[in-house]
Amino acid sequence: MGSNRSSFTGKIGFVLAAAGSAVGLGNIWRFPYLAAKYGGGIFLLVYIVLSVTFGFALMVAEIAIGRKTQLSAISAYGSLDKRFSFVGVLGALVPVIILPYYSVIGGWVMKYMVGFAAGHTSQMAEDSYFGNYLGLTWEPVLWFLLFIGITAVVVMLGVEKGVEKVSKVMMPILIGLILVIVIYTLVTMDGAWDGVVYYLKPDFSKFSMMTVVAAMGQLFYSMSLAMGIMITFGSYIKKDISIEKSVKQIEIFDTGVAFLAGLMIIPAVFAFSGGNEEALGQGPGLMFVTLPKIFEAMPGGAFIGAAFFVMVLFAALTSSISLMETVVSIFMDKLKWGRKLSTLAVLGTSLVLGLCSSLGYSVWAEVRIIGMQLLDFFDFFSNSLLMPVVALATAIFIGYVLKPKTVIEEVELSGPFKQKKLFAVVIRYVAPACILVILISSILTAFGVFKI
Ligand code: PHE
């Protein structure tokens, strides 16, 4: 890449592109179901604490490594220290695993978008609709193929910029729609405020190791950390851009959207089901079961529902494109394949893995890996095992081999690094210790010692 490495035109360009990659299904689909499942307020609290310490330090570190080395992740670690090239390789594996199941969920979003546009609001609001739909076997597979097909075409033609432009317009509309839904739920629905209390008030008796494991996995996922993406982004930015400020802006934006998505879904779960354990612990289907009920109750709900899912689709596409682009650029760099061939190769792997995730809800519904359905397993494997390993290795590498000083100097090229003390302490001590505990818990979970 080196010589033809493009660069962002300015700070805003960089922050927006990074935010476009960060904001996606992770914020809108994944965050609310985890917050609902792992204790509401306590999950939110743990998430925010992790985000301003851990997420901050890791994102600064990744962007700085990228800018310093001018390389993408897979080569960046190796170029700094041969012994750590494995971190780049492991990090590169993460998007390979996430992209397929991400696209399966992208397919669900498309199905719901079309469903509302066709006015099927009341059928979609039925409790059994989502489960029945997943059991249809081939229809979800077709939507998955369409979603990943669109992603592949965009990456193959190299027209990401176009999608990003559209997405810039869509993002504020999405946030506006979320606010409308939040206000509508809180004003009109009985029981919704109990959900607000559940979501905002930390209940320490609900704290468990799984709260931290889930919150940390979510942090990596949502901020696109521990998979080399931010390193690649860093390699595109100029030396006079403040890494610290940019990271803060990306964090606030990403966490803000996730927070609002939680506020849109959790109070509604309380309004429709009284917040019983089963409803809160539904997992991946939560958004798809809860939102149609709100749209059914709302005047103009079919239209708002369709519009909402269009916006979510664009947010999801900018993320899936950035996931696929990461893997494709690795193939291009490492194997010297052309863009088309690399995209086709990535598409091929994704089809196989995505098909498994999708069929895991229908013909392979009985299949369990360490007690999980296939999609959940891929999600757990990447977020709770692979990413913590990459993050741990990154923290050790920066804290003890490269030394925090190297990153601090890179950040200071554009002015003072205000939180450098926090950065150094987190990267050397807090991060390695926390991640180690997380990894052990994840492994124990995988062996059935902990309940998920
Ligand atoms: N951060 C994205 C989201 O929240 C997912 C993603 C991960 C996108 C990694 C790109 C790279 O949906």
PDB file of N, CA and C in Angstrom, residues 144-216:
ATOM      1  N   PHE A 144     -29.947 -12.527   3.509  1.00  0.00           N
ATOM      2  CA  PHE A 144     -28.520 -12.500   3.859  1.00  0.00           C
ATOM      3  C   PHE A 144     -27.684 -12.351   2.587  1.00  0.00           C
ATOM      4  N   LEU A 145     -28.041 -13.139   1.555  1.00  0.00           N
ATOM      5  CA  LEU A 145     -27.282 -13.083   0.301  1.00  0.00           C
ATOM      6  C   LEU A 145     -27.364 -11.689  -0.321  1.00  0.00           C
ATOM      7  N   LEU A 146     -28.549 -11.097  -0.228  1.00  0.00           N
ATOM      8  CA  LEU A 146     -28.715  -9.765  -0.806  1.00  0.00           C
ATOM      9  C   LEU A 146     -27.837  -8.754  -0.056  1.00  0.00           C
ATOM     10  N   PHE A 147     -27.877  -8.835   1.258  1.00  0.00           N
ATOM     11  CA  PHE A 147     -27.107  -7.875   2.058  1.00  0.00           C
ATOM     12  C   PHE A 147     -25.611  -8.010   1.774  1.00  0.00           C
ATOM     13  N   ILE A 148     -25.113  -9.230   1.818  1.00  0.00           N
ATOM     14  CA  ILE A 148     -23.669  -9.401   1.627  1.00  0.00           C
ATOM     15  C   ILE A 148     -23.299  -9.142   0.166  1.00  0.00           C
ATOM     16  N   GLY A 149     -24.239  -9.414  -0.728  1.00  0.00           N
ATOM     17  CA  GLY A 149     -24.011  -9.119  -2.147  1.00  0.00           C
ATOM     18  C   GLY A 149     -23.822  -7.620  -2.367  1.00  0.00           C
ATOM     19  N   ILE A 150     -24.696  -6.818  -1.763  1.00  0.00           N
ATOM     20  CA  ILE A 150     -24.561  -5.359  -1.910  1.00  0.00           C
ATOM     21  C   ILE A 150     -23.210  -4.907  -1.339  1.00  0.00           C
ATOM     22  N   THR A 151     -22.889  -5.436  -0.157  1.00  0.00           N
ATOM     23  CA  THR A 151     -21.601  -5.074   0.470  1.00  0.00           C
ATOM     24  C   THR A 151     -20.444  -5.403  -0.478  1.00  0.00           C
ATOM     25  N   ALA A 152     -20.497  -6.604  -1.057  1.00  0.00           N
ATOM     26  CA  ALA A 152     -19.396  -7.035  -1.927  1.00  0.00           C
ATOM     27  C   ALA A 152     -19.303  -6.173  -3.181  1.00  0.00           C
ATOM     28  N   VAL A 153     -20.454  -5.817  -3.752  1.00  0.00           N
ATOM     29  CA  VAL A 153     -20.414  -4.988  -4.966  1.00  0.00           C
ATOM     30  C   VAL A 153     -19.770  -3.639  -4.659  1.00  0.00           C
ATOM     31  N   VAL A 154     -20.171  -3.047  -3.533  1.00  0.00           N
ATOM     32  CA  VAL A 154     -19.601  -1.747  -3.172  1.00  0.00           C
ATOM     33  C   VAL A 154     -18.082  -1.858  -2.991  1.00  0.00           C
ATOM     34  N   VAL A 155     -17.650  -2.911  -2.291  1.00  0.00           N
ATOM     35  CA  VAL A 155     -16.214  -3.070  -2.042  1.00  0.00           C
ATOM     36  C   VAL A 155     -15.468  -3.373  -3.344  1.00  0.00           C
ATOM     37  N   MET A 156     -16.090  -4.190  -4.185  1.00  0.00           N
ATOM     38  CA  MET A 156     -15.434  -4.563  -5.439  1.00  0.00           C
ATOM     39  C   MET A 156     -15.255  -3.363  -6.360  1.00  0.00           C
ATOM     40  N   LEU A 157     -16.292  -2.524  -6.417  1.00  0.00           N
ATOM     41  CA  LEU A 157     -16.186  -1.361  -7.294  1.00  0.00           C
ATOM     42  C   LEU A 157     -15.437  -0.212  -6.622  1.00  0.00           C
ATOM     43  N   GLY A 158     -15.155  -0.380  -5.325  1.00  0.00           N
ATOM     44  CA  GLY A 158     -14.445   0.689  -4.604  1.00  0.00           C
ATOM     45  C   GLY A 158     -15.255   1.967  -4.503  1.00  0.00           C
ATOM     46  N   VAL A 159     -16.580   1.842  -4.305  1.00  0.00           N
ATOM     47  CA  VAL A 159     -17.407   3.054  -4.245  1.00  0.00           C
ATOM     48  C   VAL A 159     -17.894   3.359  -2.824  1.00  0.00           C
ATOM     49  N   GLU A 160     -17.051   2.975  -1.828  1.00  0.00           N
ATOM     50  CA  GLU A 160     -17.439   3.220  -0.431  1.00  0.00           C
ATOM     51  C   GLU A 160     -17.802   4.677  -0.177  1.00  0.00           C
ATOM     52  N   LYS A 161     -17.042   5.563  -0.831  1.00  0.00           N
ATOM     53  CA  LYS A 161     -17.249   6.995  -0.583  1.00  0.00           C
ATOM     54  C   LYS A 161     -18.699   7.393  -0.817  1.00  0.00           C
ATOM     55  N   GLY A 162     -19.288   6.831  -1.871  1.00  0.00           N
ATOM     56  CA  GLY A 162     -20.677   7.147  -2.194  1.00  0.00           C
ATOM     57  C   GLY A 162     -21.611   6.743  -1.067  1.00  0.00           C
ATOM     58  N   VAL A 163     -21.401   5.524  -0.568  1.00  0.00           N
ATOM     59  CA  VAL A 163     -22.268   5.033   0.511  1.00  0.00           C
ATOM     60  C   VAL A 163     -22.069   5.876   1.764  1.00  0.00           C
ATOM     61  N   GLU A 164     -20.799   6.249   2.003  1.00  0.00           N
ATOM     62  CA  GLU A 164     -20.538   7.074   3.182  1.00  0.00           C
ATOM     63  C   GLU A 164     -21.276   8.404   3.104  1.00  0.00           C
ATOM     64  N   LYS A 165     -21.324   8.961   1.885  1.00  0.00           N
ATOM     65  CA  LYS A 165     -22.013  10.253   1.718  1.00  0.00           C
ATOM     66  C   LYS A 165     -23.479  10.110   2.072  1.00  0.00           C
ATOM     67  N   VAL A 166     -24.108   9.051   1.535  1.00  0.00           N
ATOM     68  CA  VAL A 166     -25.526   8.850   1.827  1.00  0.00           C
ATOM     69  C   VAL A 166     -25.691   8.650   3.336  1.00  0.00           C
ATOM     70  N   SER A 167     -24.763   7.885   3.901  1.00  0.00           N
ATOM     71  CA  SER A 167     -24.894   7.555   5.311  1.00  0.00           C
ATOM     72  C   SER A 167     -24.794   8.793   6.201  1.00  0.00           C
ATOM     73  N   LYS A 168     -24.006   9.768   5.757  1.00  0.00           N
ATOM     74  CA  LYS A 168     -23.881  11.004   6.536  1.00  0.00           C
ATOM     75  C   LYS A 168     -25.217  11.720   6.672  1.00  0.00           C
ATOM     76  N   VAL A 169     -26.034  11.587   5.624  1.00  0.00           N
ATOM     77  CA  VAL A 169     -27.353  12.210   5.672  1.00  0.00           C
ATOM     78  C   VAL A 169     -28.291  11.356   6.527  1.00  0.00           C
ATOM     79  N   MET A 170     -28.120  10.037   6.405  1.00  0.00           N
ATOM     80  CA  MET A 170     -29.028   9.123   7.092  1.00  0.00           C
ATOM     81  C   MET A 170     -28.839   9.140   8.613  1.00  0.00           C
ATOM     82  N   MET A 171     -27.589   9.311   9.029  1.00  0.00           N
ATOM     83  CA  MET A 171     -27.283   9.190  10.458  1.00  0.00           C
ATOM     84  C   MET A 171     -28.096  10.157  11.326  1.00  0.00           C
ATOM     85  N   PRO A 172     -28.101  11.467  10.986  1.00  0.00           N
ATOM     86  CA  PRO A 172     -28.925  12.368  11.812  1.00  0.00           C
ATOM     87  C   PRO A 172     -30.414  11.992  11.759  1.00  0.00           C
ATOM     88  N   ILE A 173     -30.884  11.511  10.607  1.00  0.00           N
ATOM     89  CA  ILE A 173     -32.301  11.125  10.525  1.00  0.00           C
ATOM     90  C   ILE A 173     -32.551   9.940  11.458  1.00  0.00           C
ATOM     91  N   LEU A 174     -31.610   8.994  11.451  1.00  0.00           N
ATOM     92  CA  LEU A 174     -31.746   7.828  12.334  1.00  0.00           C
ATOM     93  C   LEU A 174     -31.852   8.265  13.797  1.00  0.00           C
ATOM     94  N   ILE A 175     -30.955   9.182  14.177  1.00  0.00           N
ATOM     95  CA  ILE A 175     -30.973   9.635  15.577  1.00  0.00           C
ATOM     96  C   ILE A 175     -32.302  10.346  15.871  1.00  0.00           C
ATOM     97  N   GLY A 176     -32.758  11.160  14.920  1.00  0.00           N
ATOM     98  CA  GLY A 176     -34.044  11.844  15.095  1.00  0.00           C
ATOM     99  C   GLY A 176     -35.184  10.846  15.283  1.00  0.00           C
ATOM    100  N   LEU A 177     -35.192   9.797  14.450  1.00  0.00           N
ATOM    101  CA  LEU A 177     -36.267   8.797  14.550  1.00  0.00           C
ATOM    102  C   LEU A 177     -36.211   8.056  15.882  1.00  0.00           C
ATOM    103  N   ILE A 178     -34.989   7.736  16.322  1.00  0.00           N
ATOM    104  CA  ILE A 178     -34.865   7.051  17.611  1.00  0.00           C
ATOM    105  C   ILE A 178     -35.473   7.933  18.708  1.00  0.00           C
ATOM    106  N   LEU A 179     -35.160   9.249  18.634  1.00  0.00           N
ATOM    107  CA  LEU A 179     -35.703  10.156  19.654  1.00  0.00           C
ATOM    108  C   LEU A 179     -37.224  10.180  19.612  1.00  0.00           C
ATOM    109  N   VAL A 180     -37.779  10.204  18.407  1.00  0.00           N
ATOM    110  CA  VAL A 180     -39.245  10.210  18.282  1.00  0.00           C
ATOM    111  C   VAL A 180     -39.821   8.948  18.937  1.00  0.00           C
ATOM    112  N   ILE A 181     -39.196   7.807  18.669  1.00  0.00           N
ATOM    113  CA  ILE A 181     -39.714   6.550  19.215  1.00  0.00           C
ATOM    114  C   ILE A 181     -39.592   6.546  20.744  1.00  0.00           C
ATOM    115  N   VAL A 182     -38.444   7.043  21.240  1.00  0.00           N
ATOM    116  CA  VAL A 182     -38.254   7.102  22.695  1.00  0.00           C
ATOM    117  C   VAL A 182     -39.362   7.943  23.327  1.00  0.00           C
ATOM    118  N   ILE A 183     -39.559   9.136  22.783  1.00  0.00           N
ATOM    119  CA  ILE A 183     -40.546  10.047  23.383  1.00  0.00           C
ATOM    120  C   ILE A 183     -41.941   9.438  23.309  1.00  0.00           C
ATOM    121  N   TYR A 184     -42.262   8.854  22.157  1.00  0.00           N
ATOM    122  CA  TYR A 184     -43.596   8.259  21.999  1.00  0.00           C
ATOM    123  C   TYR A 184     -43.814   7.159  23.045  1.00  0.00           C
ATOM    124  N   THR A 185     -42.824   6.294  23.210  1.00  0.00           N
ATOM    125  CA  THR A 185     -42.964   5.191  24.171  1.00  0.00           C
ATOM    126  C   THR A 185     -43.149   5.729  25.587  1.00  0.00           C
ATOM    127  N   LEU A 186     -42.284   6.696  25.943  1.00  0.00           N
ATOM    128  CA  LEU A 186     -42.328   7.171  27.322  1.00  0.00           C
ATOM    129  C   LEU A 186     -43.610   7.937  27.632  1.00  0.00           C
ATOM    130  N   VAL A 187     -44.116   8.645  26.637  1.00  0.00           N
ATOM    131  CA  VAL A 187     -45.302   9.464  26.896  1.00  0.00           C
ATOM    132  C   VAL A 187     -46.573   8.619  26.879  1.00  0.00           C
ATOM    133  N   THR A 188     -46.639   7.629  25.985  1.00  0.00           N
ATOM    134  CA  THR A 188     -47.937   6.965  25.822  1.00  0.00           C
ATOM    135  C   THR A 188     -48.046   5.587  26.468  1.00  0.00           C
ATOM    136  N   MET A 189     -46.929   4.955  26.805  1.00  0.00           N
ATOM    137  CA  MET A 189     -47.083   3.553  27.203  1.00  0.00           C
ATOM    138  C   MET A 189     -46.962   3.324  28.701  1.00  0.00           C
ATOM    139  N   ASP A 190     -47.943   2.620  29.236  1.00  0.00           N
ATOM    140  CA  ASP A 190     -47.922   2.292  30.661  1.00  0.00           C
ATOM    141  C   ASP A 190     -46.756   1.356  30.956  1.00  0.00           C
ATOM    142  N   GLY A 191     -46.075   1.639  32.018  1.00  0.00           N
ATOM    143  CA  GLY A 191     -45.005   0.723  32.440  1.00  0.00           C
ATOM    144  C   GLY A 191     -43.650   1.062  31.842  1.00  0.00           C
ATOM    145  N   ALA A 192     -43.646   1.993  30.853  1.00  0.00           N
ATOM    146  CA  ALA A 192     -42.370   2.298  30.184  1.00  0.00           C
ATOM    147  C   ALA A 192     -41.360   2.885  31.174  1.00  0.00           C
ATOM    148  N   TRP A 193     -41.862   3.687  32.123  1.00  0.00           N
ATOM    149  CA  TRP A 193     -40.919   4.332  33.044  1.00  0.00           C
ATOM    150  C   TRP A 193     -40.214   3.328  33.932  1.00  0.00           C
ATOM    151  N   ASP A 194     -40.870   2.191  34.204  1.00  0.00           N
ATOM    152  CA  ASP A 194     -40.164   1.153  34.981  1.00  0.00           C
ATOM    153  C   ASP A 194     -38.933   0.698  34.213  1.00  0.00           C
ATOM    154  N   GLY A 195     -39.079   0.683  32.905  1.00  0.00           N
ATOM    155  CA  GLY A 195     -37.959   0.293  32.058  1.00  0.00           C
ATOM    156  C   GLY A 195     -36.841   1.323  32.107  1.00  0.00           C
ATOM    157  N   VAL A 196     -37.233   2.606  32.197  1.00  0.00           N
ATOM    158  CA  VAL A 196     -36.212   3.655  32.286  1.00  0.00           C
ATOM    159  C   VAL A 196     -35.416   3.467  33.576  1.00  0.00           C
ATOM    160  N   VAL A 197     -36.144   3.171  34.660  1.00  0.00           N
ATOM    161  CA  VAL A 197     -35.467   2.956  35.949  1.00  0.00           C
ATOM    162  C   VAL A 197     -34.523   1.754  35.842  1.00  0.00           C
ATOM    163  N   TYR A 198     -35.022   0.662  35.243  1.00  0.00           N
ATOM    164  CA  TYR A 198     -34.192  -0.538  35.092  1.00  0.00           C
ATOM    165  C   TYR A 198     -32.922  -0.232  34.294  1.00  0.00           C
ATOM    166  N   TYR A 199     -33.085   0.603  33.289  1.00  0.00           N
ATOM    167  CA  TYR A 199     -31.978   0.901  32.376  1.00  0.00           C
ATOM    168  C   TYR A 199     -30.972   1.888  32.977  1.00  0.00           C
ATOM    169  N   LEU A 200     -31.485   2.824  33.786  1.00  0.00           N
ATOM    170  CA  LEU A 200     -30.587   3.883  34.247  1.00  0.00           C
ATOM    171  C   LEU A 200     -30.073   3.695  35.667  1.00  0.00           C
ATOM    172  N   LYS A 201     -30.817   2.946  36.484  1.00  0.00           N
ATOM    173  CA  LYS A 201     -30.404   2.848  37.883  1.00  0.00           C
ATOM    174  C   LYS A 201     -29.616   1.556  38.110  1.00  0.00           C
ATOM    175  N   PRO A 202     -28.327   1.695  38.436  1.00  0.00           N
ATOM    176  CA  PRO A 202     -27.535   0.475  38.612  1.00  0.00           C
ATOM    177  C   PRO A 202     -28.030  -0.338  39.808  1.00  0.00           C
ATOM    178  N   ASP A 203     -28.275  -1.596  39.595  1.00  0.00           N
ATOM    179  CA  ASP A 203     -28.675  -2.479  40.680  1.00  0.00           C
ATOM    180  C   ASP A 203     -27.495  -3.436  40.914  1.00  0.00           C
ATOM    181  N   PHE A 204     -26.758  -3.153  41.990  1.00  0.00           N
ATOM    182  CA  PHE A 204     -25.503  -3.876  42.166  1.00  0.00           C
ATOM    183  C   PHE A 204     -25.694  -5.366  42.424  1.00  0.00           C
ATOM    184  N   SER A 205     -26.912  -5.727  42.825  1.00  0.00           N
ATOM    185  CA  SER A 205     -27.131  -7.160  43.048  1.00  0.00           C
ATOM    186  C   SER A 205     -27.174  -7.915  41.718  1.00  0.00           C
ATOM    187  N   LYS A 206     -27.331  -7.162  40.620  1.00  0.00           N
ATOM    188  CA  LYS A 206     -27.366  -7.831  39.308  1.00  0.00           C
ATOM    189  C   LYS A 206     -25.974  -7.937  38.686  1.00  0.00           C
ATOM    190  N   PHE A 207     -24.980  -7.448  39.412  1.00  0.00           N
ATOM    191  CA  PHE A 207     -23.623  -7.486  38.868  1.00  0.00           C
ATOM    192  C   PHE A 207     -23.074  -8.914  38.875  1.00  0.00           C
ATOM    193  N   SER A 208     -22.480  -9.308  37.754  1.00  0.00           N
ATOM    194  CA  SER A 208     -21.804 -10.599  37.743  1.00  0.00           C
ATOM    195  C   SER A 208     -20.610 -10.472  36.802  1.00  0.00           C
ATOM    196  N   MET A 209     -19.760 -11.466  36.809  1.00  0.00           N
ATOM    197  CA  MET A 209     -18.618 -11.433  35.896  1.00  0.00           C
ATOM    198  C   MET A 209     -19.094 -11.317  34.454  1.00  0.00           C
ATOM    199  N   MET A 210     -20.244 -11.939  34.166  1.00  0.00           N
ATOM    200  CA  MET A 210     -20.740 -11.887  32.792  1.00  0.00           C
ATOM    201  C   MET A 210     -21.117 -10.464  32.369  1.00  0.00           C
ATOM    202  N   THR A 211     -21.489  -9.613  33.361  1.00  0.00           N
ATOM    203  CA  THR A 211     -21.777  -8.215  33.018  1.00  0.00           C
ATOM    204  C   THR A 211     -20.524  -7.583  32.416  1.00  0.00           C
ATOM    205  N   VAL A 212     -19.388  -7.841  33.065  1.00  0.00           N
ATOM    206  CA  VAL A 212     -18.142  -7.232  32.594  1.00  0.00           C
ATOM    207  C   VAL A 212     -17.690  -7.883  31.282  1.00  0.00           C
ATOM    208  N   VAL A 213     -17.806  -9.195  31.195  1.00  0.00           N
ATOM    209  CA  VAL A 213     -17.401  -9.882  29.956  1.00  0.00           C
ATOM    210  C   VAL A 213     -18.223  -9.329  28.785  1.00  0.00           C
ATOM    211  N   ALA A 214     -19.533  -9.241  28.999  1.00  0.00           N
ATOM    212  CA  ALA A 214     -20.397  -8.788  27.907  1.00  0.00           C
ATOM    213  C   ALA A 214     -20.121  -7.327  27.572  1.00  0.00           C
ATOM    214  N   ALA A 215     -19.931  -6.499  28.614  1.00  0.00           N
ATOM    215  CA  ALA A 215     -19.711  -5.071  28.355  1.00  0.00           C
ATOM    216  C   ALA A 215     -18.397  -4.866  27.613  1.00  0.00           C
ATOM    217  N   MET A 216     -17.384  -5.623  27.980  1.00  0.00           N
ATOM    218  CA  MET A 216     -16.103  -5.420  27.318  1.00  0.00           C
ATOM    219  C   MET A 216     -16.141  -5.918  25.864  1.00  0.00           C
TER     220      MET A 216
END
